[in-house]
Short mmCIF file of C-alpha atoms in Angstrom, two decimals:
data_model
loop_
_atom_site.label_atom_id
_atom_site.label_comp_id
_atom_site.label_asym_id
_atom_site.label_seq_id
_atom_site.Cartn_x
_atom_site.Cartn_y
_atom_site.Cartn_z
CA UNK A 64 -0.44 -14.75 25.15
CA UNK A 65 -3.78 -13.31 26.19
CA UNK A 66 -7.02 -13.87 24.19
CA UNK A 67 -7.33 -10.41 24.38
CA UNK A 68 -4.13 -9.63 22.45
CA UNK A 69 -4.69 -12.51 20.17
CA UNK A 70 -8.27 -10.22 19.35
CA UNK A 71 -6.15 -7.40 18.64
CA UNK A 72 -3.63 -8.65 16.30
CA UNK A 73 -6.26 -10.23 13.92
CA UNK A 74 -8.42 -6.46 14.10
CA UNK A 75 -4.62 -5.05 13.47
CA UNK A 76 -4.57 -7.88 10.07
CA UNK A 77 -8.01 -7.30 9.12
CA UNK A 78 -7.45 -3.35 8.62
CA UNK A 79 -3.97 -3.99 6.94
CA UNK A 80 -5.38 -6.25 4.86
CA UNK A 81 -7.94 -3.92 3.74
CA UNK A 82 -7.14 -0.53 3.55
CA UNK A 83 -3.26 -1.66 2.15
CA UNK A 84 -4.79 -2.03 -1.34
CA UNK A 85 -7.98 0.25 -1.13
CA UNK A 86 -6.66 4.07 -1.61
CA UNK A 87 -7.30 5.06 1.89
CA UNK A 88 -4.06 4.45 3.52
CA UNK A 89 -2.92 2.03 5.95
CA UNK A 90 -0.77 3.55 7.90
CA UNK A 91 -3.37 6.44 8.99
CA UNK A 92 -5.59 3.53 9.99
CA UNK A 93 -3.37 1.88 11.56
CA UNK A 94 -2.16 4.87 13.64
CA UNK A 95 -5.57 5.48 14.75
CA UNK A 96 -6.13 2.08 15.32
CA UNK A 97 -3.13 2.18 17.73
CA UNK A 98 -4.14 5.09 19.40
CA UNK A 99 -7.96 3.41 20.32
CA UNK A 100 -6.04 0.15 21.05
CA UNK A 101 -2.44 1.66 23.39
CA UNK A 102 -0.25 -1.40 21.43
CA UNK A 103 2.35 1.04 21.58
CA UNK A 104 2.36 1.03 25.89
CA UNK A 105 1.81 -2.89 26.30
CA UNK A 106 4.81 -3.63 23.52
CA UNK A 107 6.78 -1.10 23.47
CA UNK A 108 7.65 2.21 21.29
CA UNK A 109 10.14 0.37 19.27
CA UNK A 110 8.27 -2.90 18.87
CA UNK A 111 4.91 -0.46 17.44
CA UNK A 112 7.58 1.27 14.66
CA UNK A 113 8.44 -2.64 13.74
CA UNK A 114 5.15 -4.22 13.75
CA UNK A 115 3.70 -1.00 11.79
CA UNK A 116 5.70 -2.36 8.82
CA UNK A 117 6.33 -5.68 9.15
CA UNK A 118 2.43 -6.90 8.97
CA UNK A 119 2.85 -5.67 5.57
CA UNK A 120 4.53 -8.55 4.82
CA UNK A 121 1.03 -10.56 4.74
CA UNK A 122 -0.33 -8.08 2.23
CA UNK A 123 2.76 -8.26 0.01
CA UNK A 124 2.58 -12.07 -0.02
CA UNK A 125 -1.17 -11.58 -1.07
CA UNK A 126 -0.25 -9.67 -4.03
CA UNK A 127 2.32 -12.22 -5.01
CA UNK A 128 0.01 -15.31 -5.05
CA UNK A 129 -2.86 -13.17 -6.84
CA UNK A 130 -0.69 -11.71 -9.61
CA UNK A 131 1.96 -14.97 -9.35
CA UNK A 132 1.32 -15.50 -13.15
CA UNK A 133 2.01 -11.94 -14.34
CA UNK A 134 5.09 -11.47 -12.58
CA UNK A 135 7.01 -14.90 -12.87
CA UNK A 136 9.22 -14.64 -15.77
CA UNK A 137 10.42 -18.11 -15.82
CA UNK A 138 7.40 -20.26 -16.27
CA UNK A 139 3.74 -20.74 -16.40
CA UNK A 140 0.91 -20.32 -19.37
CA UNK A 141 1.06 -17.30 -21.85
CA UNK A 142 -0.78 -14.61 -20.55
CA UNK A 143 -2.10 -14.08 -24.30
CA UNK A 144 -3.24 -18.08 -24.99
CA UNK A 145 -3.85 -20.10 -21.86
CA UNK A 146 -3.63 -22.97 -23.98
CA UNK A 147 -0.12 -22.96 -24.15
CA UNK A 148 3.23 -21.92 -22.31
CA UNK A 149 4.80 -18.42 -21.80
CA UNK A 150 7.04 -17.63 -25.23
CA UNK A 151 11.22 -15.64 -25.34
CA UNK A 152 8.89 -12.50 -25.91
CA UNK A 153 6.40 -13.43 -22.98
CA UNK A 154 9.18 -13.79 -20.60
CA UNK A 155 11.17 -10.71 -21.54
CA UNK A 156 8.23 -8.92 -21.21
CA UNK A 157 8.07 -9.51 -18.04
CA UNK A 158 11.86 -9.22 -17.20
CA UNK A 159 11.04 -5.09 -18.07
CA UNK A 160 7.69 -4.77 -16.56
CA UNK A 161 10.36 -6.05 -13.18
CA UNK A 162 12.48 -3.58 -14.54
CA UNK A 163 10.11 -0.92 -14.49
CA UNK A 164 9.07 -1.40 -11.28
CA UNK A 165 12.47 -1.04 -10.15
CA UNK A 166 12.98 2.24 -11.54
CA UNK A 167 9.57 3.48 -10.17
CA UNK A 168 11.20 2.22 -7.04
CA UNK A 169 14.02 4.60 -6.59
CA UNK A 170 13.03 7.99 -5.78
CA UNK A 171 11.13 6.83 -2.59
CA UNK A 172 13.74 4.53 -1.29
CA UNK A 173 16.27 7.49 -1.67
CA UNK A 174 14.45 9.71 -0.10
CA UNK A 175 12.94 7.40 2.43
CA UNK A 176 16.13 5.86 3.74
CA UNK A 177 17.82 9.47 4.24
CA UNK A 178 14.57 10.63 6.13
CA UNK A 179 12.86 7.78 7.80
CA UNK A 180 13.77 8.67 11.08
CA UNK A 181 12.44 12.60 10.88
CA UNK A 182 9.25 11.48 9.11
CA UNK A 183 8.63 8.98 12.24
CA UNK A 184 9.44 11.74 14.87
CA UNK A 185 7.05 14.65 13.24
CA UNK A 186 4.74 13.05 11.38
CA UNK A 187 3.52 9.98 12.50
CA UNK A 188 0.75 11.16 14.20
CA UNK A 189 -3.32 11.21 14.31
CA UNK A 190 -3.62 14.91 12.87
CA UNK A 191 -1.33 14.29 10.13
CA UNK A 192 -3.40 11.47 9.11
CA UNK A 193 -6.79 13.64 9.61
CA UNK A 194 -5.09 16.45 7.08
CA UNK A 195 -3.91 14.14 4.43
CA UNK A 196 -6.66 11.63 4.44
CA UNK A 197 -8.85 14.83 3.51
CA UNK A 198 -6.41 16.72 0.84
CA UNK A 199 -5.99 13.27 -1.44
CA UNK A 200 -9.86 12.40 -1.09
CA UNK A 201 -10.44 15.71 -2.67
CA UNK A 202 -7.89 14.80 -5.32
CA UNK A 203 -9.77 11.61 -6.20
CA UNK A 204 -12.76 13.31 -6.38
CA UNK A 205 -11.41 16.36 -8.54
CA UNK A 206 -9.12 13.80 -10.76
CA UNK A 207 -12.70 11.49 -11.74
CA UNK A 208 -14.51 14.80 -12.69
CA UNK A 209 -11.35 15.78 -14.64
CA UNK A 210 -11.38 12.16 -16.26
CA UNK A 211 -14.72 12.41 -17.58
CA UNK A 212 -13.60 14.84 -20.25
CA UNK A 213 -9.92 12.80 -21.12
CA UNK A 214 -9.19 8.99 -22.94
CA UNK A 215 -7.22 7.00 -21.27
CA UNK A 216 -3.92 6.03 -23.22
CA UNK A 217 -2.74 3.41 -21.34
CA UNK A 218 -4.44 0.30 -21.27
CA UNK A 219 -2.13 -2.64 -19.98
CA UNK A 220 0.77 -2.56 -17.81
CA UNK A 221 3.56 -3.63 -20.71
CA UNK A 222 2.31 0.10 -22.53
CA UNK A 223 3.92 1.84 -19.74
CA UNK A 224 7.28 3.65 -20.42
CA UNK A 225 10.17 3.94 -18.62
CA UNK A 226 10.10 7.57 -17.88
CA UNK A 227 6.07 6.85 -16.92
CA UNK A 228 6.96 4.28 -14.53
CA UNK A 229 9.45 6.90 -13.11
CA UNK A 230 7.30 9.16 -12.97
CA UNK A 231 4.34 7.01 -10.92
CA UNK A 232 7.52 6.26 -8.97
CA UNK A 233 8.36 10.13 -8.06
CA UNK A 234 4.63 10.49 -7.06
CA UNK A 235 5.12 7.19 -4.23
CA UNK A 236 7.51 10.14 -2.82
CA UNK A 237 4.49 11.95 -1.24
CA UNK A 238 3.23 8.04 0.39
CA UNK A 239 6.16 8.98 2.84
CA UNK A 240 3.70 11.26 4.89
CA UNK A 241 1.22 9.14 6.46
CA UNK A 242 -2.21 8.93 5.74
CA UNK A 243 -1.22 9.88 2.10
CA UNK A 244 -1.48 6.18 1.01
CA UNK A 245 1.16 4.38 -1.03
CA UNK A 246 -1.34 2.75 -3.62
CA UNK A 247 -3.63 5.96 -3.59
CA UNK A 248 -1.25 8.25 -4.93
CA UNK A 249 0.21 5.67 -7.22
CA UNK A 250 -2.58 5.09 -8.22
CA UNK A 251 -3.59 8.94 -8.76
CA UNK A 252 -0.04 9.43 -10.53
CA UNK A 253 -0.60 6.76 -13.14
CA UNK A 254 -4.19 8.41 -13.54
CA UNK A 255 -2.70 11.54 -14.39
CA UNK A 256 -0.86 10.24 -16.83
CA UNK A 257 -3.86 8.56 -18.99
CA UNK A 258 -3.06 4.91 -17.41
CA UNK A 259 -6.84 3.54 -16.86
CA UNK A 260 -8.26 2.16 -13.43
CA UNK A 261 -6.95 -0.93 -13.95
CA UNK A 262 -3.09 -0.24 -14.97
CA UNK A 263 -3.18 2.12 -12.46
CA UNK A 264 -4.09 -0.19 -9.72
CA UNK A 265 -2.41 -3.33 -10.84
CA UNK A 266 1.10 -1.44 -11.42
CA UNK A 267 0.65 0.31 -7.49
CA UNK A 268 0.06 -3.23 -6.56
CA UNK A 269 3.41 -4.30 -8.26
CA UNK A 270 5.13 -1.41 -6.90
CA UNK A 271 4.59 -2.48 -3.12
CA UNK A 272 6.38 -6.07 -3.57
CA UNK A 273 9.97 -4.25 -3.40
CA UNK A 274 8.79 -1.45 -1.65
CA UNK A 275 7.35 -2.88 1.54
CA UNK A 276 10.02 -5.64 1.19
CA UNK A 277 12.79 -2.67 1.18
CA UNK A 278 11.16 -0.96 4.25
CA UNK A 279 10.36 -4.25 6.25
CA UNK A 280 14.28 -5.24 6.13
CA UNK A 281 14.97 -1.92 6.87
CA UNK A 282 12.90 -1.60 9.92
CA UNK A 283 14.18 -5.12 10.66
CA UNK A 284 17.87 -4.05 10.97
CA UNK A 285 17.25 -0.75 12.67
CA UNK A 286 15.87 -2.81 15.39
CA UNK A 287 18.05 -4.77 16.23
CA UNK A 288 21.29 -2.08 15.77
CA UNK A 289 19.42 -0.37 18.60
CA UNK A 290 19.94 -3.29 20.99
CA UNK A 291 16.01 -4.44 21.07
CA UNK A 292 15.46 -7.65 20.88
CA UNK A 293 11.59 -9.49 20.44
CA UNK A 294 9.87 -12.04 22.64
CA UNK A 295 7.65 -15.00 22.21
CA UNK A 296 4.61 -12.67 22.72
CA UNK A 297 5.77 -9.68 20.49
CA UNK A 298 6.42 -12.53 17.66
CA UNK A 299 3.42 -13.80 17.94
CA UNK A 300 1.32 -10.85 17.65
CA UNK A 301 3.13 -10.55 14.75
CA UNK A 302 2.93 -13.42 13.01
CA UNK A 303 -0.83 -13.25 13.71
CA UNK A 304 -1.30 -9.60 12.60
CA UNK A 305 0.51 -11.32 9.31
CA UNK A 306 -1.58 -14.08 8.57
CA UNK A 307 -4.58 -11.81 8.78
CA UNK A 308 -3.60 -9.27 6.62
CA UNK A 309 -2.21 -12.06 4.16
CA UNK A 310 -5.90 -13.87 4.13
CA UNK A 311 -7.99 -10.51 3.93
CA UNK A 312 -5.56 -8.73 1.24
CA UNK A 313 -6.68 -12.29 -1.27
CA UNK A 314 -10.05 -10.77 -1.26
CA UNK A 315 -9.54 -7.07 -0.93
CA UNK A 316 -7.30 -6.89 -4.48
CA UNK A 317 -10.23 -9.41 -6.47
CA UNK A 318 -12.66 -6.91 -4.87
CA UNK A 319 -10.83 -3.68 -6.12
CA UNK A 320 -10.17 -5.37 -9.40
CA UNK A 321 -13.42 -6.34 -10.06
CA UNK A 322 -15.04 -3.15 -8.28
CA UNK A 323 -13.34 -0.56 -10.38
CA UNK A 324 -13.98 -2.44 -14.04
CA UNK A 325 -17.70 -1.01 -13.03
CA UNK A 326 -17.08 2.13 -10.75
CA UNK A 327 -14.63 4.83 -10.27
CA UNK A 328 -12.73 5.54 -7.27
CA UNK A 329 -15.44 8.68 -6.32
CA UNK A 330 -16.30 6.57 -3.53
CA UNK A 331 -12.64 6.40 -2.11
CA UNK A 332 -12.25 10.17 -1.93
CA UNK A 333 -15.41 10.51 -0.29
CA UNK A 334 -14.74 8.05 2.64
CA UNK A 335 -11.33 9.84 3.37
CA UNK A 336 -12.81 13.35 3.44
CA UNK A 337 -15.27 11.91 5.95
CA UNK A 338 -13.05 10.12 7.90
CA UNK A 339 -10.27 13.22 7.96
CA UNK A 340 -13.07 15.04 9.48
CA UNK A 341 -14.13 12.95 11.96
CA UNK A 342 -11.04 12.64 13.46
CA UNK A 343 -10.27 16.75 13.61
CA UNK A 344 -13.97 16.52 15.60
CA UNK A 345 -12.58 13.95 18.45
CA UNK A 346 -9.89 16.01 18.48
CA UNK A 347 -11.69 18.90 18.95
CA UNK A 348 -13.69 17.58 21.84
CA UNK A 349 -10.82 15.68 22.93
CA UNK A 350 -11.94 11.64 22.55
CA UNK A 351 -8.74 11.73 20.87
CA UNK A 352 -5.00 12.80 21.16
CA UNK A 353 -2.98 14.19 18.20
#
């Protein structure tokens, strides 16, 4: 394997790993990142649609180790007294929250397995990305001036309601069009619905485990049904791209955690307005293809 391809799998892992759990969309980045970098001609079409998803895998491992605590039903200190072990109540807690997640689950794996293959043939693509990164960076913006006058209800991730999580689960539906940004409008749903910052972020971050897991096998099997097959180097760049993303997700979620206990996500908006905008100007003076 080249040391130039080696270069660009860990610059394909450092942007996963970052913009996967800031609300600024991965994907888009990723797609534009392709397009500066041609991945797509030195591996193949198929190979880019695999890889696309699969490095998520890193950032979903991420999220398990830095929540590993919160999420494992069977053992481990109470999450009330760190003195002492999880109680019945503790662990059935958690047992629903899994539930929950579940639930908030279903409406985008419905509607993403029966239109997978349309979305990637019309809309994976750099102007797509330009449009959306704009429309939901105005939404963040609008949505932190609207919160300035509202309380938020919702304060921890066990107050969360079935129908809630459903909801924040129907709202993952519009993630499906790239540059959207599964943990931004997750995030914006639950926001909407008086969760604060923090539930908001920490339940998106929840919500990827199954999701990303869901699309990865999915991508997986597709693959392979359509006779490709993957070499040394294509695993490689892989397992690279993986790592990366696995090591720079561990300290983009403490960041974000930390960040928004002090800030609101104004900031967010702002970059993907400016961002959506300079890509419709290199498209306009054609440094860049749509």
């Amino acid at each position: 394997m080249e040391f130039i391809e080696i270069l660009k799998a860990i610059l394909f892992g450092i942007v996963e790993g970052i913009t996967e759990w800031l609300p600024v969309s991965s994907t888009g980045h990723m797609i534009i990142l392709e397009e500066l970098l041609d991945v797509e001609q030195t591996y193949g079409e198929a190979f880019w649609g695999l890889f696309l998803v699969v490095i998520q895998l890193g950032a979903i491992l991420a999220v398990i180790v830095c929540f590993f605590n919160k999420l494992n039903p069977f053992f481990g200190k109470s999450l009330i007294n760190p003195d002492e072990l999880k109680s019945k109540e503790e662990k059935k807690n958690i047992w629903i929250l899994w539930a929950k997640v579940l639930v908030a689950c279903l409406p985008a794996a419905i509607v993403g397995l029966i239109l997978d293959d349309i979305l990637d043939q019309y809309l994976y693509n750099s102007i797509t990305v330009s449009i959306t990164l704009i429309v939901y960076g105005g939404c963040f913006i609008g949505l932190e001036i609207w919160n300035r006058k509202r309380e938020f209800k919702i304060n921890s991730t066990g107050e969360l309601s079935w129908r809630m999580a459903f909801f924040i689960g129907c709202f993952q539906l519009l993630s499906l069009i790239p540059g959207t940004s599964r943990s931004g409008v997750t995030i914006l749903g639950a926001m909407l619905l008086l969760c604060n910052r923090e539930v908001a972020s920490e339940f998106s971050f929840y919500l990827s485990i199954p999701v990303m897991l869901g699309a990865s096998l999915l991508k997986l099997v597709k693959y392979f049904i359509d006779g490709n097959a993957i070499v040394t180097e294509q695993a490689l760049f892989m397992l690279i791209g993986c790592v990366v993303a696995f090591g720079v997700s561990m300290l983009v979620i403490k960041f974000l955690m930390a960040f928004i206990k002090k800030h609101d996500f104004k900031p967010f908006g702002i970059y993907r307005i400016a961002l959506g905008l300079l890509l419709i100007i290199l498209f306009a003076c054609g440094v860049m293809n749509i």
